PDB file of C-alpha atoms in Angstrom:
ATOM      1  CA  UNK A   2       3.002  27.363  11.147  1.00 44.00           C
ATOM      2  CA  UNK A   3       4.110  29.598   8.577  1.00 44.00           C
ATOM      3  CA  UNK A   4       2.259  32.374   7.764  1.00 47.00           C
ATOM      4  CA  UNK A   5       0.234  32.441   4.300  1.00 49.00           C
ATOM      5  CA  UNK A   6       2.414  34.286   1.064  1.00 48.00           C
ATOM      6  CA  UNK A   7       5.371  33.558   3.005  1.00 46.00           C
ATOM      7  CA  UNK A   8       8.320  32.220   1.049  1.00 50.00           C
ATOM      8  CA  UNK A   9       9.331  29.263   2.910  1.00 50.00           C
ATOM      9  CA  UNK A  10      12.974  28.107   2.325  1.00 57.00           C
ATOM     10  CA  UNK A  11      13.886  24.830   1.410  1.00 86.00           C
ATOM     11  CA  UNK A  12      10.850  23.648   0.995  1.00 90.00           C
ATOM     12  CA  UNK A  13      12.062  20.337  -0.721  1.00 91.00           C
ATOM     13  CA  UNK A  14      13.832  19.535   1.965  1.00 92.00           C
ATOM     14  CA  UNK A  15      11.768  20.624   4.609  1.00 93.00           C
ATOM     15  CA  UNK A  16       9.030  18.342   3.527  1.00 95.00           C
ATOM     16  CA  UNK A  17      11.355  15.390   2.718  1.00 92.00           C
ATOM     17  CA  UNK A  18      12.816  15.610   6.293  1.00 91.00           C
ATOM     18  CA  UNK A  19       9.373  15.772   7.731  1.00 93.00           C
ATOM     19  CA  UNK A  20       8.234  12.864   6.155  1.00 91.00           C
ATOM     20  CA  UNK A  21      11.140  11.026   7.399  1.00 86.00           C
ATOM     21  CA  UNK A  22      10.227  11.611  10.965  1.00 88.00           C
ATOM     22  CA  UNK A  23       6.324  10.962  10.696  1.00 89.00           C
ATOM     23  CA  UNK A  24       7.824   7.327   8.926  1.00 82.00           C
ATOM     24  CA  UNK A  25      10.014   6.431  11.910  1.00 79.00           C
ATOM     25  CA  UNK A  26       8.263   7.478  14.323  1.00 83.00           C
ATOM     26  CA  UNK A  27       4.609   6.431  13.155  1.00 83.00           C
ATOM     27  CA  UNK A  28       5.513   4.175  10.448  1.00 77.00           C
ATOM     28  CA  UNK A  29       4.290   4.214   6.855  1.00 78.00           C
ATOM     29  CA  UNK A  30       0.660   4.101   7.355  1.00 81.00           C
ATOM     30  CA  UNK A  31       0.431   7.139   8.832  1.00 86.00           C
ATOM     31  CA  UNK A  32       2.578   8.967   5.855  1.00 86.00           C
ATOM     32  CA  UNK A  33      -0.046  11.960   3.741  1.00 91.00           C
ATOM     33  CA  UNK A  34      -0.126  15.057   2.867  1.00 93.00           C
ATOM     34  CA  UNK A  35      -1.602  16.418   5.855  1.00 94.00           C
ATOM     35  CA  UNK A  36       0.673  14.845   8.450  1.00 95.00           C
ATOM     36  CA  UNK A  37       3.657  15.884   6.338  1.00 94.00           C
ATOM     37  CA  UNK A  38       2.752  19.426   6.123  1.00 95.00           C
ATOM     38  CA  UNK A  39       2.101  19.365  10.255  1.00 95.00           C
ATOM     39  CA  UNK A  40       5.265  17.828  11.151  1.00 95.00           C
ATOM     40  CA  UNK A  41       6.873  20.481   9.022  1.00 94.00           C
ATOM     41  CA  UNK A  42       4.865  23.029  10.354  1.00 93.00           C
ATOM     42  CA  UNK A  43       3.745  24.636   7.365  1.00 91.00           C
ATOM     43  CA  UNK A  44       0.508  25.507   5.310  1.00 89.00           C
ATOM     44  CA  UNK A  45      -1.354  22.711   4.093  1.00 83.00           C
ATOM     45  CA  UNK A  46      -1.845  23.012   0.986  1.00 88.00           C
ATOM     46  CA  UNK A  47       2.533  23.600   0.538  1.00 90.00           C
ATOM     47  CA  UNK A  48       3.010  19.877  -0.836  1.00 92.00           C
ATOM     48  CA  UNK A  49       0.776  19.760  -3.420  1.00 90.00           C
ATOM     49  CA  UNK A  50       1.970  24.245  -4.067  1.00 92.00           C
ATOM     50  CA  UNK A  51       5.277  21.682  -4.735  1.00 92.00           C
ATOM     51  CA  UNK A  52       4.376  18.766  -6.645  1.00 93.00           C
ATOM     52  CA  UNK A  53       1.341  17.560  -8.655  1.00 91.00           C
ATOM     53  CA  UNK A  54       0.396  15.220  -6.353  1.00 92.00           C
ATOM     54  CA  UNK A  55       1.124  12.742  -3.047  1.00 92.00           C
ATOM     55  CA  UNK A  56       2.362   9.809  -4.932  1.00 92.00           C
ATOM     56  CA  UNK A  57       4.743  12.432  -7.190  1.00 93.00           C
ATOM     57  CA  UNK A  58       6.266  13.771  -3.718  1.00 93.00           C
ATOM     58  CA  UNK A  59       7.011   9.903  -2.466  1.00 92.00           C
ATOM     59  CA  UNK A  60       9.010   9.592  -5.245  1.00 92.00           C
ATOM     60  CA  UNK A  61      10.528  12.389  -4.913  1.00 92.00           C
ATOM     61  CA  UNK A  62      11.746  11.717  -1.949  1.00 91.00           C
ATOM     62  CA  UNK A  63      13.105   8.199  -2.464  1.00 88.00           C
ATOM     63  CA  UNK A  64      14.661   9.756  -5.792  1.00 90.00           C
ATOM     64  CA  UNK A  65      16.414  12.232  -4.163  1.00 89.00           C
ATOM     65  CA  UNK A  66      17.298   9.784  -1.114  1.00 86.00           C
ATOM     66  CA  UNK A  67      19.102   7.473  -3.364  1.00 85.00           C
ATOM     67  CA  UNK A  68      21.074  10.370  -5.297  1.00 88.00           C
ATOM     68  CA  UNK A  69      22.476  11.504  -1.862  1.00 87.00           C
ATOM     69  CA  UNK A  70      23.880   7.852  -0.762  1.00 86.00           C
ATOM     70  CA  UNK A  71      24.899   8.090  -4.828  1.00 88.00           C
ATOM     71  CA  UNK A  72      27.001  10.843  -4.178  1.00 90.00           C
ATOM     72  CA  UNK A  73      28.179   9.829  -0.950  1.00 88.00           C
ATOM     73  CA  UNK A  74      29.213   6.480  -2.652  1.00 89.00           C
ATOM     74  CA  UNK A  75      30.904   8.522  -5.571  1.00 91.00           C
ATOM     75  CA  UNK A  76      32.966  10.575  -3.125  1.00 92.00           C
ATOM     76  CA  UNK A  77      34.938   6.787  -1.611  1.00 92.00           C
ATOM     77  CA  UNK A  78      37.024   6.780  -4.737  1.00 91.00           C
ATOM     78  CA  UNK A  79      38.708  10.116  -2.453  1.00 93.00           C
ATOM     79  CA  UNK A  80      38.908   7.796   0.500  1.00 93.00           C
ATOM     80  CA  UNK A  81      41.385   5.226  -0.997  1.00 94.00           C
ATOM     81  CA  UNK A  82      44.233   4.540   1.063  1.00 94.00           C
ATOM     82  CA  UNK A  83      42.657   5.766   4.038  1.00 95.00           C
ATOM     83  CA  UNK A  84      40.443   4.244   7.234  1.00 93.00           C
ATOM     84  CA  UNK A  85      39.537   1.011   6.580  1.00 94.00           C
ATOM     85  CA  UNK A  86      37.885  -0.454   3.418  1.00 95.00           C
ATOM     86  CA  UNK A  87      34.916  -2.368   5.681  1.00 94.00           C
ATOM     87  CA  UNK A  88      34.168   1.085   7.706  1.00 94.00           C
ATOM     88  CA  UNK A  89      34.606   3.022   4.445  1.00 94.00           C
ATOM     89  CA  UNK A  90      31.787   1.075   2.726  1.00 94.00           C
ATOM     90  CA  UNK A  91      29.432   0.811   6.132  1.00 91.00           C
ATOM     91  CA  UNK A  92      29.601   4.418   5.673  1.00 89.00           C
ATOM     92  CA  UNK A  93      28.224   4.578   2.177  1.00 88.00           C
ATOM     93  CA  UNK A  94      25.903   1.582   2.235  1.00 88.00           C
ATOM     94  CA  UNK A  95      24.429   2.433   5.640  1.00 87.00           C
ATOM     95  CA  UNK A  96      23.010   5.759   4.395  1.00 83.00           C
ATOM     96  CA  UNK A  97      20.325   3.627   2.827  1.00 80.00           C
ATOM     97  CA  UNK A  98      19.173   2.892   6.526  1.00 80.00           C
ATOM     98  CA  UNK A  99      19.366   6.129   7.874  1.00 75.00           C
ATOM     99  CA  UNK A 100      15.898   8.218   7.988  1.00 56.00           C
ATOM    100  CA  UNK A 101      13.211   6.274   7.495  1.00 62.00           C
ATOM    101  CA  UNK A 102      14.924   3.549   4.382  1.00 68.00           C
ATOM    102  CA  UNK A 103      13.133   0.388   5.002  1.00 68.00           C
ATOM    103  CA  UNK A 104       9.510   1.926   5.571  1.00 68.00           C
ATOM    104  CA  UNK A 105       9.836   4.759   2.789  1.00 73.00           C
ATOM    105  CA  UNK A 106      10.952   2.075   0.454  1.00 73.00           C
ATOM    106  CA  UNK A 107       8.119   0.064   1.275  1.00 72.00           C
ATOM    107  CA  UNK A 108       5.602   2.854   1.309  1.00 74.00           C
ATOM    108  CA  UNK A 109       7.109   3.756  -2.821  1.00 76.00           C
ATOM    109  CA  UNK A 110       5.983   0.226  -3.379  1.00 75.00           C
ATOM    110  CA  UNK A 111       3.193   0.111  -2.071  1.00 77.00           C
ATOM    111  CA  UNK A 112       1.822   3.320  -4.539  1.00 84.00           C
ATOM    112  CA  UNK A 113       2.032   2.013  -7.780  1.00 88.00           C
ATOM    113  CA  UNK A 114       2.132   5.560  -9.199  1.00 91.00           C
ATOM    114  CA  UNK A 115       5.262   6.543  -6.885  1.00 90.00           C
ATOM    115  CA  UNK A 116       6.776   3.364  -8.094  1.00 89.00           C
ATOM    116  CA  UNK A 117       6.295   4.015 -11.742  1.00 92.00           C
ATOM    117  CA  UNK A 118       7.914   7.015 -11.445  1.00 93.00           C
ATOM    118  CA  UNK A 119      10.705   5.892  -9.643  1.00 90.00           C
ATOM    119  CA  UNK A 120      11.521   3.443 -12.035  1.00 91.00           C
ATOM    120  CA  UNK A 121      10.716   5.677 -14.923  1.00 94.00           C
ATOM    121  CA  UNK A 122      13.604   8.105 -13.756  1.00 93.00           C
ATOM    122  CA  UNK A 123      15.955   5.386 -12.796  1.00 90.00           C
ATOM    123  CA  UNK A 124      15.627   4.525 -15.900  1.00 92.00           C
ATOM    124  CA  UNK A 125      16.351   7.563 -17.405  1.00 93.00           C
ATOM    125  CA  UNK A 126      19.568   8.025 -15.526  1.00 91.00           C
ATOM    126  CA  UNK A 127      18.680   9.347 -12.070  1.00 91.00           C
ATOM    127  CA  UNK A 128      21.297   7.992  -9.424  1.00 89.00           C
ATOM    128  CA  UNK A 129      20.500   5.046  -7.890  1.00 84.00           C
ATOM    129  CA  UNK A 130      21.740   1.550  -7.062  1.00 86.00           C
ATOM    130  CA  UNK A 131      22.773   1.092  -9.919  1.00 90.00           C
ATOM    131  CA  UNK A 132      25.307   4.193  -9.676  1.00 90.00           C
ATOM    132  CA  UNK A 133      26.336   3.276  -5.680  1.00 90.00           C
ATOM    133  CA  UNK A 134      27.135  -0.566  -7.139  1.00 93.00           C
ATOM    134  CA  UNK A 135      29.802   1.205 -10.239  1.00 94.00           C
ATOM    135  CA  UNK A 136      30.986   3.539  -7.274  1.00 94.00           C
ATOM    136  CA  UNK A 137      31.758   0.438  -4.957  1.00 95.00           C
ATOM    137  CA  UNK A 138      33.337  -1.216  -8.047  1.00 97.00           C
ATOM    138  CA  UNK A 139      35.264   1.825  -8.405  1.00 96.00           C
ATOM    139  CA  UNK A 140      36.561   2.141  -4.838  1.00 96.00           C
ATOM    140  CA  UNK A 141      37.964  -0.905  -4.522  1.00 96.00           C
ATOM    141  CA  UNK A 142      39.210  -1.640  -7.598  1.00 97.00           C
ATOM    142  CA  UNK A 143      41.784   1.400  -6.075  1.00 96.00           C
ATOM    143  CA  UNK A 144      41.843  -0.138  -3.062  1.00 96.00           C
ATOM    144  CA  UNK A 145      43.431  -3.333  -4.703  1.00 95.00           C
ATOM    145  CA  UNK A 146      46.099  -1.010  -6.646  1.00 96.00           C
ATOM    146  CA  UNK A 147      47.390   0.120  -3.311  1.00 96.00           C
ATOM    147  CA  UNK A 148      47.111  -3.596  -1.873  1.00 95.00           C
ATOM    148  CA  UNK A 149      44.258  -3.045   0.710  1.00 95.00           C
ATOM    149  CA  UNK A 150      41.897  -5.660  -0.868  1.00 95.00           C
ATOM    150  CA  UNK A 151      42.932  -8.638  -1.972  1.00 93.00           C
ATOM    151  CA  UNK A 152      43.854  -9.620  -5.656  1.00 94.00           C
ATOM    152  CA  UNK A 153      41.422 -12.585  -5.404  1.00 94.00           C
ATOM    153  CA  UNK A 154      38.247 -10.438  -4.625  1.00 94.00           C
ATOM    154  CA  UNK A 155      36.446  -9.619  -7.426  1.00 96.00           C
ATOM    155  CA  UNK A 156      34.764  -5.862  -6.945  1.00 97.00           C
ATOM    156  CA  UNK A 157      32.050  -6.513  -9.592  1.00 96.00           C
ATOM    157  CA  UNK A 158      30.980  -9.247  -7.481  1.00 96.00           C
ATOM    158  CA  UNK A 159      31.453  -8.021  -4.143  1.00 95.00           C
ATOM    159  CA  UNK A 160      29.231  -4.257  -5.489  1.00 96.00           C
ATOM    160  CA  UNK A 161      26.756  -6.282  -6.547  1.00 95.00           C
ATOM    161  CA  UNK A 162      26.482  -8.726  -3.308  1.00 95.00           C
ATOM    162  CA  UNK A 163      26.738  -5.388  -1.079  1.00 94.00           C
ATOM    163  CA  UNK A 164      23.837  -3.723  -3.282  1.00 91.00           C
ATOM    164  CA  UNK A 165      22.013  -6.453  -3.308  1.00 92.00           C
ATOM    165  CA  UNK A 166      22.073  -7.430  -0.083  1.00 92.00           C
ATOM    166  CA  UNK A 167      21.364  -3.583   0.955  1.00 89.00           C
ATOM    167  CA  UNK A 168      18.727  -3.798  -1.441  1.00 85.00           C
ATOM    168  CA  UNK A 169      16.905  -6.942  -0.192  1.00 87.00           C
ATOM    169  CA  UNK A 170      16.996  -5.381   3.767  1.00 87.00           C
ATOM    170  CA  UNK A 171      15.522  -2.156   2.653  1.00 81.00           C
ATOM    171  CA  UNK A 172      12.410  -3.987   1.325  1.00 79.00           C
ATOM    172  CA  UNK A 173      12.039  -6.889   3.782  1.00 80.00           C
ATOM    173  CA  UNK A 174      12.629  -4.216   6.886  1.00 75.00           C
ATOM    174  CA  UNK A 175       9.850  -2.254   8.544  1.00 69.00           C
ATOM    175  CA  UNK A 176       9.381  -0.348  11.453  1.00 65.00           C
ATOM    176  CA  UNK A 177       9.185  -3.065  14.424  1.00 74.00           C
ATOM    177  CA  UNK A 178      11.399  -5.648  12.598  1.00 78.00           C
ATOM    178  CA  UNK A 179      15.121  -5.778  13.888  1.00 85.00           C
ATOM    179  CA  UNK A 180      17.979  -3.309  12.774  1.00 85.00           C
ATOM    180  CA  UNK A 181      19.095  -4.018   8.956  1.00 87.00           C
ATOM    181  CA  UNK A 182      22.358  -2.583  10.017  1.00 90.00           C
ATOM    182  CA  UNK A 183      24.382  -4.870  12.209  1.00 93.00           C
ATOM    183  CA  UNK A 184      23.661  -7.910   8.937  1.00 93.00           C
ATOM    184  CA  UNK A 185      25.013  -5.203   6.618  1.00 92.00           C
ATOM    185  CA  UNK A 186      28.163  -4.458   8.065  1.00 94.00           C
ATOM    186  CA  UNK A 187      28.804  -8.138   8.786  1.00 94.00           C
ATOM    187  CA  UNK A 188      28.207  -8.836   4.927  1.00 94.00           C
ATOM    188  CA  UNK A 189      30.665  -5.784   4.283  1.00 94.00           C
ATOM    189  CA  UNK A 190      33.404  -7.161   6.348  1.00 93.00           C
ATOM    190  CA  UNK A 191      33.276 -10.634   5.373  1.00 93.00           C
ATOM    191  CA  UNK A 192      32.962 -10.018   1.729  1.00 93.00           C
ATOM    192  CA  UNK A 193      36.170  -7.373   1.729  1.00 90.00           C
ATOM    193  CA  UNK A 194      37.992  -9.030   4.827  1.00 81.00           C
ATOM    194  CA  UNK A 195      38.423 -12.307   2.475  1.00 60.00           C
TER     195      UNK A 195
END
């Protein structure tokens, strides 16, 4: 536990990481501000120090969730021409999975507030699917130039069936049901393997 008036670093982080492993290993349910702090091992009352409330940090956490697989999905436009296009994607798209996806997605819509909020910022710009669907477009609309994906796919299409799709696992998966994962990358192949 860290010690009160003790700057803890990273605090963001910290807590987001915590609440990742209270979600996969306990599942949603169990998900407030009292098991977060625990499982980071710090004070109490250092969520709320952080943001205004429990609802703000849960979207807060999906928020910044989605801008990471954003940025990861805006850095495959550098991978053109290299690996394969199939493991390329599974890279970008299985991110969503990773940490907790399914059951934090499900807990942001199950708190209306958090889900507001979410929206609300999407809205206003914040990365999200939207931005990892253009970045897929992107990618392999190079990957065509160089011949690596076939003139007849169409990379609007195939972004938004590979979003989509990712989409529709996050919110029908929870902790218990099978692994999202293995469907994904068997979408991802077939749709770019065409």
């Amino acid at each position: 536990m860290s010690p009160r008036g003790v700057a803890t670093p990273d605090v963001r982080e910290r807590l987001f990481a915590a609440a990742e492993r209270v979600v996969e290993r306990d599942g949603p349910g169990a998900l407030t501000s009292r098991s977060v702090t625990a499982e980071a091992g710090c004070a109490k009352g250092l969520l709320h120090a952080h943001f205004a409330g429990f609802d703000e940090f849960v979207a807060e956490l999906c928020l910044d969730r989605f801008a990471r697989t954003a940025a990861k999905a805006q850095a495959l436009s550098d991978l053109a021409g290299q690996g394969t296009v199939a493991r390329n994607l599974d890279a970008v798209v299985l991110a969503l999975f990773d940490s907790g996806g399914p059951a934090l997605s499900g807990l942001a819509l199950s708190r209306t507030t958090a889900a507001q909020r979410i929206r609300t910022a999407l809205e206003g710009g914040a990365p999200g699917f939207t931005a990892i669907q253009e970045a897929i477009t992107g990618y392999l609309e190079d990957e065509q130039k160089l011949g690596r994906v076939a003139e007849t796919i169409d990379p609007d299409t195939v972004a938004l069936a590979v979003v989509g799709t990712a989409h529709h696992l996050l919110m029908t998966s929870w902790p218990g049901t099978p692994d999202p994962r293995p469907a994904m990358t068997r979408l991802v192949a077939a749709l770019v393997e065409s």
